[in-house]
Short mmCIF file of C-alpha atoms in Angstrom, two decimals:
data_model
loop_
_atom_site.label_atom_id
_atom_site.label_comp_id
_atom_site.label_asym_id
_atom_site.label_seq_id
_atom_site.Cartn_x
_atom_site.Cartn_y
_atom_site.Cartn_z
CA MET A 974 44.88 -246.28 -1.10
CA ALA A 975 45.51 -244.37 1.77
CA SER A 976 49.24 -244.63 1.40
CA CYS A 977 49.02 -242.83 -1.97
CA LYS A 978 47.17 -239.87 -0.67
CA LYS A 979 49.19 -236.76 -1.29
CA VAL A 980 48.61 -234.02 1.34
CA CYS A 981 49.95 -230.51 1.08
CA VAL A 982 50.58 -228.64 4.57
CA ILE A 983 50.56 -225.05 4.34
CA GLY A 984 53.01 -223.58 6.86
CA ALA A 985 55.84 -225.06 8.77
CA GLY A 986 55.40 -223.67 12.28
CA LEU A 987 54.07 -225.59 15.30
CA SER A 988 50.84 -226.71 13.60
CA GLY A 989 52.34 -227.66 10.23
CA LEU A 990 55.23 -229.56 11.71
CA ALA A 991 52.68 -231.60 13.81
CA ALA A 992 50.60 -232.21 10.84
CA ALA A 993 53.50 -233.47 8.91
CA ARG A 994 54.60 -236.06 11.67
CA GLU A 995 50.92 -237.34 12.31
CA LEU A 996 50.21 -237.56 8.32
CA ARG A 997 53.39 -239.61 7.94
CA ARG A 998 52.49 -241.78 10.84
CA GLU A 999 49.29 -242.79 9.22
CA GLY A 1000 51.09 -243.47 5.86
CA LEU A 1001 50.33 -240.49 3.94
CA ASP A 1002 52.56 -238.56 1.78
CA ALA A 1003 53.02 -234.91 3.22
CA THR A 1004 54.38 -231.89 1.52
CA VAL A 1005 54.84 -228.88 3.73
CA LEU A 1006 55.04 -225.67 2.02
CA GLU A 1007 56.84 -222.77 4.10
CA GLN A 1008 57.29 -219.10 2.69
CA ARG A 1009 60.07 -218.25 5.08
CA GLY A 1010 63.65 -219.41 4.97
CA GLY A 1011 63.40 -221.76 8.19
CA VAL A 1012 60.98 -223.61 10.08
CA GLY A 1013 59.17 -222.37 13.29
CA GLY A 1014 56.43 -220.16 11.80
CA GLN A 1015 55.74 -217.17 14.52
CA TRP A 1016 58.85 -218.35 16.52
CA LEU A 1017 61.39 -217.51 13.65
CA TYR A 1018 62.17 -214.16 14.95
CA ASP A 1019 62.48 -211.49 12.31
CA THR A 1020 64.55 -208.38 13.12
CA ALA A 1021 62.50 -206.00 10.53
CA ILE A 1022 60.61 -203.54 12.21
CA ASP A 1023 57.88 -202.18 9.84
CA GLY A 1024 58.94 -202.41 6.39
CA GLY A 1025 57.57 -198.94 5.84
CA ASP A 1026 54.13 -200.26 6.93
CA PRO A 1027 53.74 -200.09 10.51
CA LEU A 1028 50.03 -200.63 10.48
CA GLY A 1029 50.15 -203.55 8.37
CA VAL A 1030 51.79 -206.89 7.50
CA ALA A 1031 54.64 -204.98 5.92
CA GLY A 1032 55.98 -208.35 4.47
CA VAL A 1033 57.19 -209.35 8.15
CA HIS A 1034 55.54 -212.66 9.20
CA SER A 1035 56.70 -213.07 12.77
CA SER A 1036 55.27 -210.84 15.64
CA MET A 1037 58.02 -211.61 18.19
CA TYR A 1038 59.70 -208.80 19.85
CA ALA A 1039 63.29 -209.27 20.99
CA SER A 1040 62.53 -209.37 24.79
CA LEU A 1041 59.48 -211.64 24.47
CA ARG A 1042 59.25 -214.57 26.94
CA LEU A 1043 56.63 -217.53 27.27
CA ILE A 1044 53.76 -217.15 29.51
CA THR A 1045 53.21 -220.97 29.68
CA PRO A 1046 55.70 -223.27 31.68
CA ARG A 1047 57.99 -225.43 29.38
CA GLU A 1048 57.01 -228.45 31.59
CA VAL A 1049 53.54 -228.10 29.82
CA MET A 1050 54.65 -226.47 26.52
CA GLY A 1051 55.93 -229.40 24.72
CA PHE A 1052 54.50 -232.29 22.24
CA SER A 1053 53.24 -235.38 24.33
CA ASP A 1054 56.32 -237.56 23.44
CA PHE A 1055 58.92 -234.83 23.18
CA PRO A 1056 59.45 -232.72 26.41
CA PHE A 1057 60.56 -229.24 25.99
CA ARG A 1058 63.63 -229.48 28.00
CA PRO A 1059 66.52 -227.13 28.25
CA GLY A 1060 68.93 -227.69 25.22
CA ASN A 1061 69.86 -226.12 21.90
CA ASP A 1062 70.00 -227.27 18.19
CA GLY A 1063 73.75 -227.54 18.09
CA SER A 1064 74.00 -224.48 15.69
CA GLY A 1065 75.99 -222.59 18.40
CA ASP A 1066 74.02 -219.26 18.11
CA GLY A 1067 73.33 -218.74 21.62
CA GLU A 1068 73.24 -220.16 25.26
CA VAL A 1069 70.92 -222.40 26.60
CA ASP A 1070 67.73 -220.64 28.29
CA ALA A 1071 66.93 -223.11 31.16
CA ARG A 1072 64.23 -220.93 32.87
CA ARG A 1073 60.73 -222.31 33.19
CA PHE A 1074 59.75 -219.44 30.99
CA PRO A 1075 62.33 -218.88 28.59
CA GLY A 1076 62.76 -216.44 25.82
CA HIS A 1077 61.51 -216.99 22.30
CA ALA A 1078 64.83 -218.27 20.97
CA GLU A 1079 64.56 -221.28 23.22
CA PHE A 1080 61.38 -222.33 21.92
CA LEU A 1081 62.58 -222.00 18.22
CA ARG A 1082 65.50 -224.23 19.29
CA TYR A 1083 62.77 -226.75 20.57
CA ILE A 1084 60.72 -226.57 17.23
CA ARG A 1085 64.07 -227.35 15.11
CA ASP A 1086 64.93 -230.09 17.55
CA PHE A 1087 61.38 -231.63 17.10
CA CYS A 1088 61.71 -231.25 13.17
CA ASN A 1089 65.18 -233.03 13.27
CA ALA A 1090 64.14 -235.66 15.58
CA PHE A 1091 61.39 -236.88 13.53
CA GLY A 1092 63.05 -236.38 10.19
CA LEU A 1093 60.55 -233.97 8.89
CA MET A 1094 62.78 -231.45 7.02
CA ASP A 1095 62.90 -233.62 3.84
CA ALA A 1096 58.95 -232.82 3.71
CA VAL A 1097 59.50 -229.17 3.90
CA ARG A 1098 60.01 -226.73 1.06
CA LEU A 1099 61.38 -223.62 2.48
CA ASN A 1100 61.05 -220.02 0.58
CA THR A 1101 57.83 -221.26 -1.14
CA LYS A 1102 54.87 -218.91 -0.88
CA VAL A 1103 51.39 -220.37 -1.38
CA MET A 1104 49.64 -218.02 -4.03
CA ARG A 1105 46.26 -219.95 -4.45
CA VAL A 1106 44.50 -223.08 -3.39
CA ALA A 1107 41.42 -224.08 -4.97
CA MET A 1108 39.38 -227.16 -5.91
CA ALA A 1109 40.52 -229.11 -8.81
CA PRO A 1110 38.49 -231.77 -10.96
CA PRO A 1111 37.78 -234.81 -8.79
CA CYS A 1112 39.53 -238.14 -9.42
CA ASP A 1113 37.29 -241.33 -9.33
CA GLY A 1114 34.74 -239.19 -7.37
CA SER A 1115 37.28 -238.11 -4.92
CA PRO A 1116 37.83 -234.13 -4.30
CA ARG A 1117 41.28 -232.94 -5.21
CA TRP A 1118 42.87 -229.55 -4.76
CA THR A 1119 45.29 -227.22 -6.92
CA VAL A 1120 47.88 -225.45 -5.20
CA ARG A 1121 49.81 -222.96 -6.95
CA SER A 1122 53.15 -221.73 -5.12
CA ARG A 1123 55.98 -219.44 -5.84
CA HIS A 1124 59.72 -220.37 -5.13
CA ASP A 1125 62.36 -217.71 -6.36
CA GLU A 1126 60.05 -216.08 -8.60
CA VAL A 1127 59.20 -219.28 -10.41
CA GLU A 1128 55.51 -220.40 -9.85
CA MET A 1129 54.17 -223.73 -10.25
CA GLU A 1130 50.81 -225.65 -9.70
CA GLU A 1131 50.55 -229.19 -8.21
CA VAL A 1132 47.47 -231.27 -7.29
CA PHE A 1133 46.95 -232.87 -3.84
CA ASP A 1134 44.32 -235.19 -2.55
CA ALA A 1135 44.02 -232.81 0.60
CA VAL A 1136 45.17 -229.53 2.00
CA VAL A 1137 45.79 -228.70 5.73
CA VAL A 1138 45.91 -225.02 6.48
CA ALA A 1139 48.36 -224.66 9.24
CA SER A 1140 49.44 -221.03 8.41
CA GLY A 1141 48.89 -219.40 11.85
CA HIS A 1142 46.80 -216.23 12.94
CA PHE A 1143 49.24 -214.02 14.47
CA CYS A 1144 50.68 -212.20 11.35
CA GLN A 1145 47.60 -210.10 10.10
CA PRO A 1146 47.20 -206.98 12.70
CA ARG A 1147 43.67 -206.33 13.94
CA LEU A 1148 43.19 -202.46 14.30
CA PRO A 1149 40.65 -200.61 16.04
CA THR A 1150 38.51 -197.85 14.44
CA ILE A 1151 39.38 -194.48 16.03
CA ASP A 1152 38.42 -191.10 14.72
CA GLY A 1153 41.42 -189.27 13.50
CA MET A 1154 43.48 -192.35 12.95
CA ASP A 1155 43.95 -191.43 9.35
CA LYS A 1156 44.78 -188.00 9.91
CA TRP A 1157 47.27 -188.27 13.09
CA ARG A 1158 50.76 -187.30 11.76
CA ARG A 1159 52.68 -188.78 14.35
CA ARG A 1160 53.91 -192.40 14.67
CA GLN A 1161 51.51 -195.13 14.82
CA LEU A 1162 52.50 -198.95 14.69
CA HIS A 1163 50.72 -202.18 15.58
CA CYS A 1164 52.77 -204.34 18.08
CA HIS A 1165 53.35 -206.86 14.95
CA SER A 1166 55.87 -204.34 14.09
CA TYR A 1167 57.47 -203.66 17.40
CA ARG A 1168 60.81 -205.20 18.17
CA VAL A 1169 63.09 -203.12 20.76
CA PRO A 1170 62.50 -199.99 22.61
CA ASP A 1171 65.46 -198.05 21.23
CA THR A 1172 63.46 -195.48 19.15
CA PHE A 1173 61.20 -194.61 22.16
CA HIS A 1174 63.72 -192.89 24.41
CA GLY A 1175 62.14 -189.74 25.78
CA GLU A 1176 58.87 -190.05 24.22
CA VAL A 1177 55.22 -190.15 25.44
CA VAL A 1178 53.73 -193.35 24.33
CA VAL A 1179 49.95 -194.45 24.27
CA ILE A 1180 49.49 -198.17 24.12
CA VAL A 1181 46.15 -199.41 23.11
CA GLY A 1182 45.13 -202.52 24.54
CA CYS A 1183 45.98 -204.16 28.12
CA ASN A 1184 46.30 -207.92 27.50
CA ILE A 1185 49.60 -209.50 28.14
CA SER A 1186 51.41 -207.92 25.08
CA GLY A 1187 50.18 -204.43 25.96
CA LYS A 1188 51.48 -204.83 29.65
CA ASP A 1189 54.53 -206.55 28.60
CA ILE A 1190 55.44 -203.83 25.99
CA GLY A 1191 54.31 -201.06 28.62
CA LEU A 1192 56.69 -202.47 31.17
CA GLU A 1193 59.54 -202.40 28.76
CA LEU A 1194 58.83 -199.11 27.23
CA ARG A 1195 58.33 -197.42 30.59
CA ARG A 1196 62.21 -197.89 31.09
CA VAL A 1197 63.14 -195.40 28.09
CA ALA A 1198 60.02 -193.31 27.51
CA LYS A 1199 59.15 -190.37 29.40
CA GLU A 1200 55.48 -191.49 29.92
CA VAL A 1201 53.39 -194.67 28.99
CA HIS A 1202 49.68 -194.31 28.90
CA LEU A 1203 47.83 -197.70 28.68
CA SER A 1204 44.21 -197.38 27.23
CA ALA A 1205 41.78 -200.35 28.16
CA LYS A 1206 38.20 -201.09 26.71
CA SER A 1207 37.26 -201.16 30.28
CA THR A 1208 39.39 -199.87 33.10
CA GLU A 1209 37.63 -201.76 35.42
CA GLU A 1210 38.25 -204.95 33.92
CA ALA A 1211 41.87 -204.00 33.33
CA MET A 1212 42.48 -203.01 36.94
CA THR A 1213 43.56 -206.58 38.00
CA PRO A 1214 46.01 -207.07 40.94
CA ALA A 1215 48.88 -206.96 38.61
CA MET A 1216 47.69 -203.73 37.06
CA SER A 1217 47.28 -202.21 40.40
CA LYS A 1218 50.85 -203.13 41.28
CA ILE A 1219 52.68 -201.79 38.25
CA LEU A 1220 50.72 -198.65 38.43
CA ALA A 1221 51.54 -197.92 42.20
CA ARG A 1222 55.25 -199.10 41.35
CA TYR A 1223 56.07 -196.79 38.40
CA ASP A 1224 54.99 -193.22 38.46
CA ASN A 1225 55.58 -192.80 34.55
CA LEU A 1226 52.87 -195.63 33.87
CA HIS A 1227 49.09 -194.53 33.55
CA LEU A 1228 45.74 -196.33 32.91
CA HIS A 1229 42.92 -194.52 30.66
CA PRO A 1230 39.87 -195.81 29.15
CA GLN A 1231 39.41 -196.11 25.53
CA ILE A 1232 40.59 -193.37 23.15
CA GLU A 1233 37.67 -191.09 21.77
CA HIS A 1234 39.54 -189.29 19.04
CA LEU A 1235 43.23 -188.54 17.84
CA CYS A 1236 44.08 -184.96 16.88
CA GLU A 1237 46.34 -183.81 14.12
CA ASP A 1238 48.66 -182.01 16.66
CA GLY A 1239 49.50 -185.34 18.46
CA THR A 1240 46.81 -184.89 21.22
CA VAL A 1241 44.98 -188.26 22.37
CA VAL A 1242 41.70 -187.67 23.83
CA PHE A 1243 39.98 -190.38 25.95
CA VAL A 1244 36.40 -191.00 26.48
CA ASP A 1245 36.49 -189.61 30.07
CA GLY A 1246 37.54 -186.38 28.55
CA THR A 1247 41.39 -186.87 29.73
CA CYS A 1248 43.95 -186.08 27.22
CA VAL A 1249 47.67 -186.46 26.54
CA VAL A 1250 50.07 -185.25 23.76
CA ALA A 1251 51.79 -188.27 22.50
CA ASP A 1252 54.60 -189.02 20.22
CA THR A 1253 53.76 -192.74 19.34
CA VAL A 1254 50.54 -194.80 19.63
CA VAL A 1255 51.05 -198.60 19.69
CA TYR A 1256 48.07 -200.89 19.05
CA CYS A 1257 48.32 -203.92 21.05
CA THR A 1258 44.76 -205.11 19.55
CA GLY A 1259 45.27 -208.64 18.48
CA TYR A 1260 45.39 -210.26 15.08
CA THR A 1261 42.82 -211.43 12.46
CA TYR A 1262 42.44 -214.64 10.59
CA SER A 1263 43.32 -214.33 6.92
CA TYR A 1264 43.58 -216.77 4.09
CA PRO A 1265 43.98 -214.72 1.05
CA PHE A 1266 45.35 -217.90 -0.95
CA LEU A 1267 42.26 -220.00 -0.16
CA GLU A 1268 39.36 -220.14 -2.87
CA THR A 1269 36.23 -222.18 -1.68
CA GLY A 1270 33.27 -220.50 -3.31
CA GLY A 1271 32.20 -219.08 0.02
CA LYS A 1272 32.14 -222.26 1.70
CA VAL A 1273 34.71 -220.99 4.24
CA THR A 1274 34.71 -217.44 5.29
CA VAL A 1275 36.03 -215.27 8.05
CA ASP A 1276 33.50 -213.16 9.76
CA ASP A 1277 34.90 -210.94 12.61
CA ASN A 1278 37.51 -213.56 13.44
CA ARG A 1279 35.08 -216.49 13.26
CA VAL A 1280 36.28 -218.83 10.74
CA GLY A 1281 33.40 -221.14 9.46
CA PRO A 1282 31.66 -223.14 9.54
CA LEU A 1283 34.23 -225.33 11.01
CA PHE A 1284 33.45 -228.47 12.72
CA ASP A 1285 35.29 -228.61 15.99
CA HIS A 1286 37.60 -225.77 14.58
CA VAL A 1287 39.08 -228.14 12.02
CA PHE A 1288 36.62 -229.48 9.20
CA PRO A 1289 34.47 -227.19 6.86
CA PRO A 1290 31.36 -229.45 6.56
CA GLU A 1291 31.09 -229.10 2.79
CA LEU A 1292 34.70 -229.72 2.00
CA ALA A 1293 35.83 -232.25 4.64
CA PRO A 1294 37.87 -234.02 4.94
CA SER A 1295 39.81 -233.10 1.89
CA LEU A 1296 40.14 -229.44 3.43
CA SER A 1297 41.13 -228.94 6.98
CA PHE A 1298 42.60 -226.37 9.63
CA VAL A 1299 45.15 -227.13 12.28
CA GLY A 1300 45.94 -224.42 14.83
CA ILE A 1301 42.95 -221.98 14.84
CA PRO A 1302 42.16 -222.36 18.52
CA ASP A 1303 43.54 -219.77 20.89
CA ARG A 1304 44.07 -219.93 24.45
CA VAL A 1305 44.78 -223.44 24.41
CA VAL A 1306 47.97 -225.39 25.37
CA VAL A 1307 50.33 -225.52 22.64
CA PRO A 1308 51.93 -227.54 20.93
CA ARG A 1309 49.79 -230.07 22.40
CA PHE A 1310 46.24 -228.92 21.08
CA ASN A 1311 47.96 -228.41 17.70
CA GLU A 1312 49.12 -232.18 18.11
CA VAL A 1313 45.68 -233.36 18.84
CA GLN A 1314 43.99 -231.44 15.78
CA ALA A 1315 46.84 -232.81 13.66
CA ARG A 1316 46.36 -236.52 14.87
CA TRP A 1317 42.75 -236.30 14.29
CA VAL A 1318 43.12 -235.12 10.73
CA ALA A 1319 45.74 -237.54 9.82
CA GLN A 1320 43.48 -240.43 11.09
CA VAL A 1321 40.49 -239.15 9.35
CA LEU A 1322 42.41 -238.77 6.02
CA SER A 1323 43.90 -242.36 6.36
CA GLY A 1324 40.40 -243.74 6.87
CA ARG A 1325 41.00 -244.93 10.39
CA ARG A 1326 38.29 -242.71 11.83
CA THR A 1327 35.28 -241.08 10.03
CA LEU A 1328 33.39 -237.88 10.58
CA PRO A 1329 29.76 -237.26 10.95
CA SER A 1330 27.57 -236.37 8.05
CA PRO A 1331 27.82 -232.73 6.60
CA GLU A 1332 24.50 -231.93 7.88
CA GLU A 1333 25.23 -233.15 11.54
CA MET A 1334 28.65 -231.23 11.35
CA VAL A 1335 26.67 -227.99 10.34
CA ARG A 1336 24.34 -228.57 13.29
CA ALA A 1337 27.07 -228.90 15.54
CA VAL A 1338 28.79 -225.85 14.68
CA GLU A 1339 25.44 -223.93 15.12
CA GLU A 1340 24.84 -225.27 18.40
CA TYR A 1341 28.53 -224.43 19.46
CA ASN A 1342 27.99 -220.86 18.17
CA ARG A 1343 24.80 -220.51 19.89
CA ALA A 1344 26.00 -221.79 23.04
CA ARG A 1345 28.93 -219.30 23.11
CA GLU A 1346 26.75 -216.34 22.32
CA ALA A 1347 24.27 -217.21 25.04
CA ALA A 1348 27.26 -217.23 27.27
CA GLY A 1349 28.28 -213.86 26.28
CA VAL A 1350 31.19 -214.60 24.22
CA ALA A 1351 31.84 -212.16 21.34
CA LYS A 1352 31.96 -213.51 17.70
CA ARG A 1353 35.58 -212.70 17.54
CA ARG A 1354 36.15 -215.01 20.32
CA THR A 1355 34.77 -218.06 18.84
CA HIS A 1356 38.09 -219.83 18.72
CA ASP A 1357 39.22 -218.79 22.32
CA ILE A 1358 39.13 -221.80 24.63
CA LEU A 1359 40.71 -221.38 27.80
CA ASP A 1360 39.28 -224.61 29.15
CA LEU A 1361 41.58 -227.64 30.19
CA GLU A 1362 38.69 -229.99 30.58
CA TYR A 1363 37.10 -229.19 27.10
CA CYS A 1364 40.69 -229.83 25.63
CA ASP A 1365 40.80 -233.10 27.25
CA GLU A 1366 37.37 -234.14 26.04
CA TYR A 1367 38.04 -232.93 22.74
CA GLY A 1368 41.36 -234.89 22.20
CA GLU A 1369 39.94 -238.11 23.70
CA ARG A 1370 36.70 -238.03 21.49
CA ASN A 1371 38.30 -237.23 18.36
CA CYS A 1372 41.29 -239.05 18.40
CA GLY A 1373 42.05 -241.12 21.66
CA PHE A 1374 44.43 -238.71 22.76
CA PRO A 1375 45.71 -239.30 26.44
CA LEU A 1376 44.44 -236.68 28.98
CA LEU A 1377 46.57 -234.00 30.26
CA GLU A 1378 48.24 -234.95 33.77
CA SER A 1379 46.65 -233.42 36.85
CA TRP A 1380 49.99 -231.84 37.92
CA LYS A 1381 50.42 -230.20 34.56
CA LYS A 1382 46.79 -228.72 34.87
CA GLU A 1383 47.52 -227.15 38.31
CA LEU A 1384 50.68 -225.81 37.15
CA MET A 1385 49.05 -224.04 34.24
CA TRP A 1386 46.18 -222.59 36.29
CA SER A 1387 48.59 -221.49 39.14
CA SER A 1388 50.83 -219.77 36.30
CA TYR A 1389 47.75 -218.11 34.96
CA PHE A 1390 46.77 -216.83 38.29
CA THR A 1391 50.30 -215.92 39.37
CA MET A 1392 50.40 -213.87 35.97
CA ARG A 1393 47.18 -212.10 37.23
CA ASP A 1394 48.36 -211.09 40.53
CA ASN A 1395 51.82 -209.80 39.33
CA VAL A 1396 52.45 -209.66 35.64
CA GLU A 1397 56.12 -208.39 36.05
CA THR A 1398 57.38 -211.25 38.19
CA PHE A 1399 55.27 -214.30 37.50
CA ARG A 1400 57.74 -215.85 35.36
CA ASP A 1401 60.60 -215.93 37.84
CA ASN A 1402 58.83 -215.87 41.14
CA TYR A 1403 56.56 -218.79 41.76
CA HIS A 1404 55.85 -221.60 44.26
CA ASP A 1405 54.89 -225.15 43.27
CA SER A 1406 52.51 -227.22 45.34
CA ASP A 1407 53.19 -230.85 46.28
CA LEU A 1408 51.23 -232.14 43.53
CA VAL A 1409 53.22 -230.12 41.14
CA GLY A 1410 56.34 -230.81 42.89
CA ASP A 1411 55.78 -234.48 42.72
CA GLY A 1412 54.95 -234.56 39.04
CA LEU A 1413 58.19 -232.50 38.30
CA ARG A 1414 60.16 -235.19 40.40
CA LEU A 1415 58.48 -238.05 38.71
CA HIS A 1416 59.13 -237.04 35.17
CA GLY A 1417 62.53 -235.71 35.71
CA TRP A 1418 62.30 -231.92 35.65
CA ILE A 1419 63.82 -231.60 39.03
CA PRO A 1420 66.22 -234.29 40.91
CA PRO A 1421 64.65 -236.56 43.33
CA ALA A 1422 66.56 -235.03 46.12
CA THR A 1423 65.48 -231.66 45.44
CA GLN A 1424 63.52 -230.35 48.46
CA PRO A 1425 60.27 -228.48 48.06
CA GLN A 1426 60.31 -224.75 48.62
CA GLN A 1427 59.78 -223.74 52.18
CA GLU A 1428 58.68 -220.10 51.47
CA ASP A 1429 55.00 -220.80 51.14
CA ASP A 1430 52.71 -223.43 53.27
CA LEU A 1431 52.79 -225.92 50.78
CA ALA A 1432 50.57 -228.28 52.72
CA THR A 1433 47.49 -225.92 51.89
CA SER A 1434 48.95 -224.52 48.65
CA GLN A 1435 46.48 -226.88 46.67
CA TRP A 1436 43.52 -225.57 48.73
CA LYS A 1437 44.31 -222.05 48.13
CA PHE A 1438 44.60 -222.74 44.28
CA LEU A 1439 41.10 -224.24 44.05
CA ARG A 1440 39.83 -221.54 46.38
CA LYS A 1441 41.06 -219.04 43.83
CA ARG A 1442 39.45 -220.90 41.05
CA SER A 1443 36.18 -220.79 42.58
#
């Protein structure tokens, strides 16, 4: 019976907690194994800097740096039935951060509040590291999984009917291959190990990568460093309106193309022939999907950040539905998309919904990958989505999830374009359209008496927004 089905969830971050709640709603027995001492996954800030291995994981799970703020508005960044309103977890460990784009501590409080509100802690085993997940002998023809875990140096094995992998994908640094990296004698670190700017005073710093983390860290370091040099794969693509503004604003911030090689004496040579003598190189080059505990006999692999084959980024066709993944897609609205995937997994495991045949799922995966490749999307971007309409269709098709409200979609896109225009100020300087303002009032984010901002022509703001998208 479905009510007797035991499910192991790996990880107690957003995806794992979402999975636990949805599994329980379907009458399933969920056990969540979390290697750290609290829930929250990436959002559980770790003050450790690099543990002696600044280019690797170094035993540090979280990639949060002290000053990090959200890039998604809090009005959108919440579970469908549990809004991310300003508040705290009652622990007295800090003031409420009521900003639209709060710091990471506020979001961790929200995650804890969610966990407590739905009574999920009794399903979570903290300080329990998953060592091995492998198929066990079937029972009455149904697949099962053996999970070996370690708690306080004591290992144990348990058998589950299903496993949900919700371990995240922002803890294994992805590093470039640059000539001379192995011989460069000065400091190198991945942004995974960056926490505070204190040790960069007076330095010349080269930052590899110009996405949001590279810009954020660069802007923070330029306050204490002598010079900050941003290195981009394509300077043309990196030269957004936001980049132009910050380069014009700060004379110790510079943009360069890719690094050609690193010299033992500290010289960094770029492909255009220019060079700087640097004290530190910081790699803001992303992360790689990694599941060292998972043994599937090659039925699930990671190839250049493509986890697969996975039907709709969740189910491996040969092992579905007893094995699933929640939280793999990037550039989606979280935790909403995590919630969608978790609900779909729970409904399939309970028997409420069925999956296509393994052959049909394989075909669907191949068609999806071919379409992405034809559109010029790199393999390592297989799980990047950045498409709100696709996410809506995904949730409606797979588990009957309600559509994202139109005012939230506009808020998302307007925030995205404002960030592209001015990465330094978008979190605190924004103008809401009438549609967004009405949505905020209707759902209690701002009082009904609050007047719309008059600094911009709100009557035409939605037209401007749509014009930008086109």
